[in-house]
Amino acid sequence: MRKSVGVITLGCDKNRVDTENMLYRLRLGGYDITNDEQSAQIIIINTCAFIEAARKEAIDVILAAAACKSEKCEKLIVTGCLPQKHLSELKEGLPEVDCFLGTDDYERICEIISSLYGEENSVKDEHTKLTRILTTPPHYAYLKIADGCDNRCTFCTIPSIRGKYRSRNIEDVVDEAEELAEQGVKELILVAQDVTRFGADIYSEPKLVELIRRLSALNIHTLRLMYCYPELVTDELIAEIAKNPKVAKYVDVPIQHTDDKILKLMNRRNSGNDIKKLFSKLRNNGITVRTTVMVGFPQETEESFENLKTFIAEYKPEHVGVFAYSKEDGTPSAKLKGHLTKRTKAERVNAIGELHFKNRKEYNESMLGKTLEVIYEDIDYDRNMFAGRTEYDAPDIDTKVFFTADFVEAGEYYKVKITGYDGYDLLGEKTE
């Protein structure tokens, strides 16, 4: 009897790609894939362990799934970053879980399931370029170009979980992208722990611009760059983003902070002035910016925090993610003096959020009356409007454009005149 498998993915889009590769192997192994975890005989939870909140979410999801084992679910498997980092504690604390697999063990999933049932592993061989089952809408996909990280930020656990930075071979990336394009994917979103470092470990220098040019030759509409570290966003890369018609005029640059003292304590390799120069170049080239900042880092004084606030107020990044510092065991920053209270960190998160919201309101007002190209992706039944996004917005994490129209098709691009806004989001109407 064929077993049904449901997979729950937590964390980042790099985790999503790992899940999609795992789903492909499960299909080759003869398992039925279901989106309804409650009806699945086997539940796999692919976890994140980056910060305490992510670990807590993972444990809550695992316990909820474990409660179903007496009903439909026969086997519960936990994969990914959490068991990679905390295997011994999980084995002791979660006896309900049948097996734990780390980030290097995804390819063994069928072998592991077979062993749990006392059966021999049988995986069919398929000669295809694409070894993934997409979990995104069919018009966009994430393209993972590397794994691991060498940046060694003092607050980050990624190197201890994912290991050293490892680029994929450029030909393999292009082959996968070509297959995605042939399947109808219109937007490729490049992801890695550090996209800008692509190729440096195997080609002696970064090859991101070369990769962009190779991918641009494919039958795709848009390339989008995520997770670009500021010190490697070069003038050459900026020019490529600005001038290449297939590259979204958008870049995700996580700066974490702008105060020189805090940047040094974080082991970031740039200064506040470097960041200001970079953001000025991006703005002058018409490139929308998403960034991430961390508040409440040890020894962050009121003056340090005000430096960050001043930067956000003056440079007005279009998209800002803000989170509070999380003290992670085993990281250098955990040993620093001067840790802040949860209350102080929460207050600073709120302050940056309020400042960004003010900036976003100004931006949205500047969009009134403009006509933008919007890709239609969803329906908002509460508003009774269609929902999409522009090239200046990444899926799920950025703002949306809600618009009216007589008829639209998912994954198609339309001209939308902006007539208003609601919070962070734009409102409009489809034009001819």
mmCIF file with all atom_site columns, N, CA, C and O in Angstrom, residues 10-26:
data_model
loop_
_atom_site.group_PDB
_atom_site.id
_atom_site.type_symbol
_atom_site.label_atom_id
_atom_site.label_alt_id
_atom_site.label_comp_id
_atom_site.label_asym_id
_atom_site.label_entity_id
_atom_site.label_seq_id
_atom_site.pdbx_PDB_ins_code
_atom_site.Cartn_x
_atom_site.Cartn_y
_atom_site.Cartn_z
_atom_site.occupancy
_atom_site.B_iso_or_equiv
_atom_site.pdbx_formal_charge
_atom_site.auth_seq_id
_atom_site.auth_comp_id
_atom_site.auth_asym_id
_atom_site.auth_atom_id
_atom_site.pdbx_PDB_model_num
ATOM 1  N N  . LEU A 1 10 ? 9.223  25.039 7.789  1.00 0.00 ? 10 LEU A N  1
ATOM 2  C CA . LEU A 1 10 ? 9.362  26.220 8.636  1.00 0.00 ? 10 LEU A CA 1
ATOM 3  C C  . LEU A 1 10 ? 10.616 26.987 8.233  1.00 0.00 ? 10 LEU A C  1
ATOM 4  O O  . LEU A 1 10 ? 11.555 26.419 7.681  1.00 0.00 ? 10 LEU A O  1
ATOM 5  N N  . GLY A 1 11 ? 10.626 28.279 8.506  1.00 0.00 ? 11 GLY A N  1
ATOM 6  C CA . GLY A 1 11 ? 11.835 29.049 8.269  1.00 0.00 ? 11 GLY A CA 1
ATOM 7  C C  . GLY A 1 11 ? 11.901 29.697 6.901  1.00 0.00 ? 11 GLY A C  1
ATOM 8  O O  . GLY A 1 11 ? 10.880 30.050 6.307  1.00 0.00 ? 11 GLY A O  1
ATOM 9  N N  . CYS A 1 12 ? 13.115 29.804 6.380  1.00 0.00 ? 12 CYS A N  1
ATOM 10 C CA . CYS A 1 12 ? 13.398 30.633 5.213  1.00 0.00 ? 12 CYS A CA 1
ATOM 11 C C  . CYS A 1 12 ? 13.095 29.911 3.903  1.00 0.00 ? 12 CYS A C  1
ATOM 12 O O  . CYS A 1 12 ? 12.772 28.720 3.878  1.00 0.00 ? 12 CYS A O  1
ATOM 13 N N  . ASP A 1 13 ? 13.242 30.655 2.814  1.00 0.00 ? 13 ASP A N  1
ATOM 14 C CA . ASP A 1 13 ? 12.997 30.094 1.488  1.00 0.00 ? 13 ASP A CA 1
ATOM 15 C C  . ASP A 1 13 ? 14.092 29.131 1.053  1.00 0.00 ? 13 ASP A C  1
ATOM 16 O O  . ASP A 1 13 ? 13.879 28.319 0.161  1.00 0.00 ? 13 ASP A O  1
ATOM 17 N N  . LYS A 1 14 ? 15.253 29.198 1.683  1.00 0.00 ? 14 LYS A N  1
ATOM 18 C CA . LYS A 1 14 ? 16.278 28.194 1.424  1.00 0.00 ? 14 LYS A CA 1
ATOM 19 C C  . LYS A 1 14 ? 15.817 26.850 1.965  1.00 0.00 ? 14 LYS A C  1
ATOM 20 O O  . LYS A 1 14 ? 16.060 25.805 1.359  1.00 0.00 ? 14 LYS A O  1
ATOM 21 N N  . ASN A 1 15 ? 15.132 26.868 3.094  1.00 0.00 ? 15 ASN A N  1
ATOM 22 C CA . ASN A 1 15 ? 14.519 25.658 3.634  1.00 0.00 ? 15 ASN A CA 1
ATOM 23 C C  . ASN A 1 15 ? 13.443 25.123 2.688  1.00 0.00 ? 15 ASN A C  1
ATOM 24 O O  . ASN A 1 15 ? 13.264 23.921 2.522  1.00 0.00 ? 15 ASN A O  1
ATOM 25 N N  . ARG A 1 16 ? 12.701 26.044 2.082  1.00 0.00 ? 16 ARG A N  1
ATOM 26 C CA . ARG A 1 16 ? 11.659 25.645 1.138  1.00 0.00 ? 16 ARG A CA 1
ATOM 27 C C  . ARG A 1 16 ? 12.259 24.836 -0.021 1.00 0.00 ? 16 ARG A C  1
ATOM 28 O O  . ARG A 1 16 ? 11.704 23.818 -0.423 1.00 0.00 ? 16 ARG A O  1
ATOM 29 N N  . VAL A 1 17 ? 13.391 25.297 -0.538 1.00 0.00 ? 17 VAL A N  1
ATOM 30 C CA . VAL A 1 17 ? 14.034 24.581 -1.638 1.00 0.00 ? 17 VAL A CA 1
ATOM 31 C C  . VAL A 1 17 ? 14.485 23.196 -1.186 1.00 0.00 ? 17 VAL A C  1
ATOM 32 O O  . VAL A 1 17 ? 14.346 22.216 -1.919 1.00 0.00 ? 17 VAL A O  1
ATOM 33 N N  . ASP A 1 18 ? 15.023 23.101 0.027  1.00 0.00 ? 18 ASP A N  1
ATOM 34 C CA . ASP A 1 18 ? 15.401 21.784 0.564  1.00 0.00 ? 18 ASP A CA 1
ATOM 35 C C  . ASP A 1 18 ? 14.187 20.861 0.622  1.00 0.00 ? 18 ASP A C  1
ATOM 36 O O  . ASP A 1 18 ? 14.269 19.672 0.294  1.00 0.00 ? 18 ASP A O  1
ATOM 37 N N  . THR A 1 19 ? 13.052 21.399 1.053  1.00 0.00 ? 19 THR A N  1
ATOM 38 C CA . THR A 1 19 ? 11.821 20.614 1.100  1.00 0.00 ? 19 THR A CA 1
ATOM 39 C C  . THR A 1 19 ? 11.416 20.161 -0.294 1.00 0.00 ? 19 THR A C  1
ATOM 40 O O  . THR A 1 19 ? 11.017 19.005 -0.501 1.00 0.00 ? 19 THR A O  1
ATOM 41 N N  . GLU A 1 20 ? 11.515 21.056 -1.269 1.00 0.00 ? 20 GLU A N  1
ATOM 42 C CA . GLU A 1 20 ? 11.109 20.711 -2.632 1.00 0.00 ? 20 GLU A CA 1
ATOM 43 C C  . GLU A 1 20 ? 11.979 19.600 -3.200 1.00 0.00 ? 20 GLU A C  1
ATOM 44 O O  . GLU A 1 20 ? 11.489 18.708 -3.918 1.00 0.00 ? 20 GLU A O  1
ATOM 45 N N  . ASN A 1 21 ? 13.270 19.607 -2.890 1.00 0.00 ? 21 ASN A N  1
ATOM 46 C CA . ASN A 1 21 ? 14.145 18.512 -3.300 1.00 0.00 ? 21 ASN A CA 1
ATOM 47 C C  . ASN A 1 21 ? 13.771 17.208 -2.605 1.00 0.00 ? 21 ASN A C  1
ATOM 48 O O  . ASN A 1 21 ? 13.806 16.131 -3.213 1.00 0.00 ? 21 ASN A O  1
ATOM 49 N N  . MET A 1 22 ? 13.400 17.313 -1.336 1.00 0.00 ? 22 MET A N  1
ATOM 50 C CA . MET A 1 22 ? 12.999 16.133 -0.590 1.00 0.00 ? 22 MET A CA 1
ATOM 51 C C  . MET A 1 22 ? 11.693 15.553 -1.131 1.00 0.00 ? 22 MET A C  1
ATOM 52 O O  . MET A 1 22 ? 11.527 14.332 -1.245 1.00 0.00 ? 22 MET A O  1
ATOM 53 N N  . LEU A 1 23 ? 10.752 16.421 -1.494 1.00 0.00 ? 23 LEU A N  1
ATOM 54 C CA . LEU A 1 23 ? 9.489  15.959 -2.077 1.00 0.00 ? 23 LEU A CA 1
ATOM 55 C C  . LEU A 1 23 ? 9.723  15.197 -3.377 1.00 0.00 ? 23 LEU A C  1
ATOM 56 O O  . LEU A 1 23 ? 9.053  14.196 -3.661 1.00 0.00 ? 23 LEU A O  1
ATOM 57 N N  . TYR A 1 24 ? 10.689 15.652 -4.164 1.00 0.00 ? 24 TYR A N  1
ATOM 58 C CA . TYR A 1 24 ? 11.017 14.964 -5.415 1.00 0.00 ? 24 TYR A CA 1
ATOM 59 C C  . TYR A 1 24 ? 11.485 13.542 -5.129 1.00 0.00 ? 24 TYR A C  1
ATOM 60 O O  . TYR A 1 24 ? 11.058 12.578 -5.775 1.00 0.00 ? 24 TYR A O  1
ATOM 61 N N  . ARG A 1 25 ? 12.353 13.387 -4.142 1.00 0.00 ? 25 ARG A N  1
ATOM 62 C CA . ARG A 1 25 ? 12.858 12.052 -3.805 1.00 0.00 ? 25 ARG A CA 1
ATOM 63 C C  . ARG A 1 25 ? 11.741 11.184 -3.246 1.00 0.00 ? 25 ARG A C  1
ATOM 64 O O  . ARG A 1 25 ? 11.700 9.969  -3.500 1.00 0.00 ? 25 ARG A O  1
ATOM 65 N N  . LEU A 1 26 ? 10.854 11.768 -2.493 1.00 0.00 ? 26 LEU A N  1
ATOM 66 C CA . LEU A 1 26 ? 9.725  10.996 -1.967 1.00 0.00 ? 26 LEU A CA 1
ATOM 67 C C  . LEU A 1 26 ? 8.841  10.479 -3.101 1.00 0.00 ? 26 LEU A C  1
ATOM 68 O O  . LEU A 1 26 ? 8.372  9.332  -3.065 1.00 0.00 ? 26 LEU A O  1
#
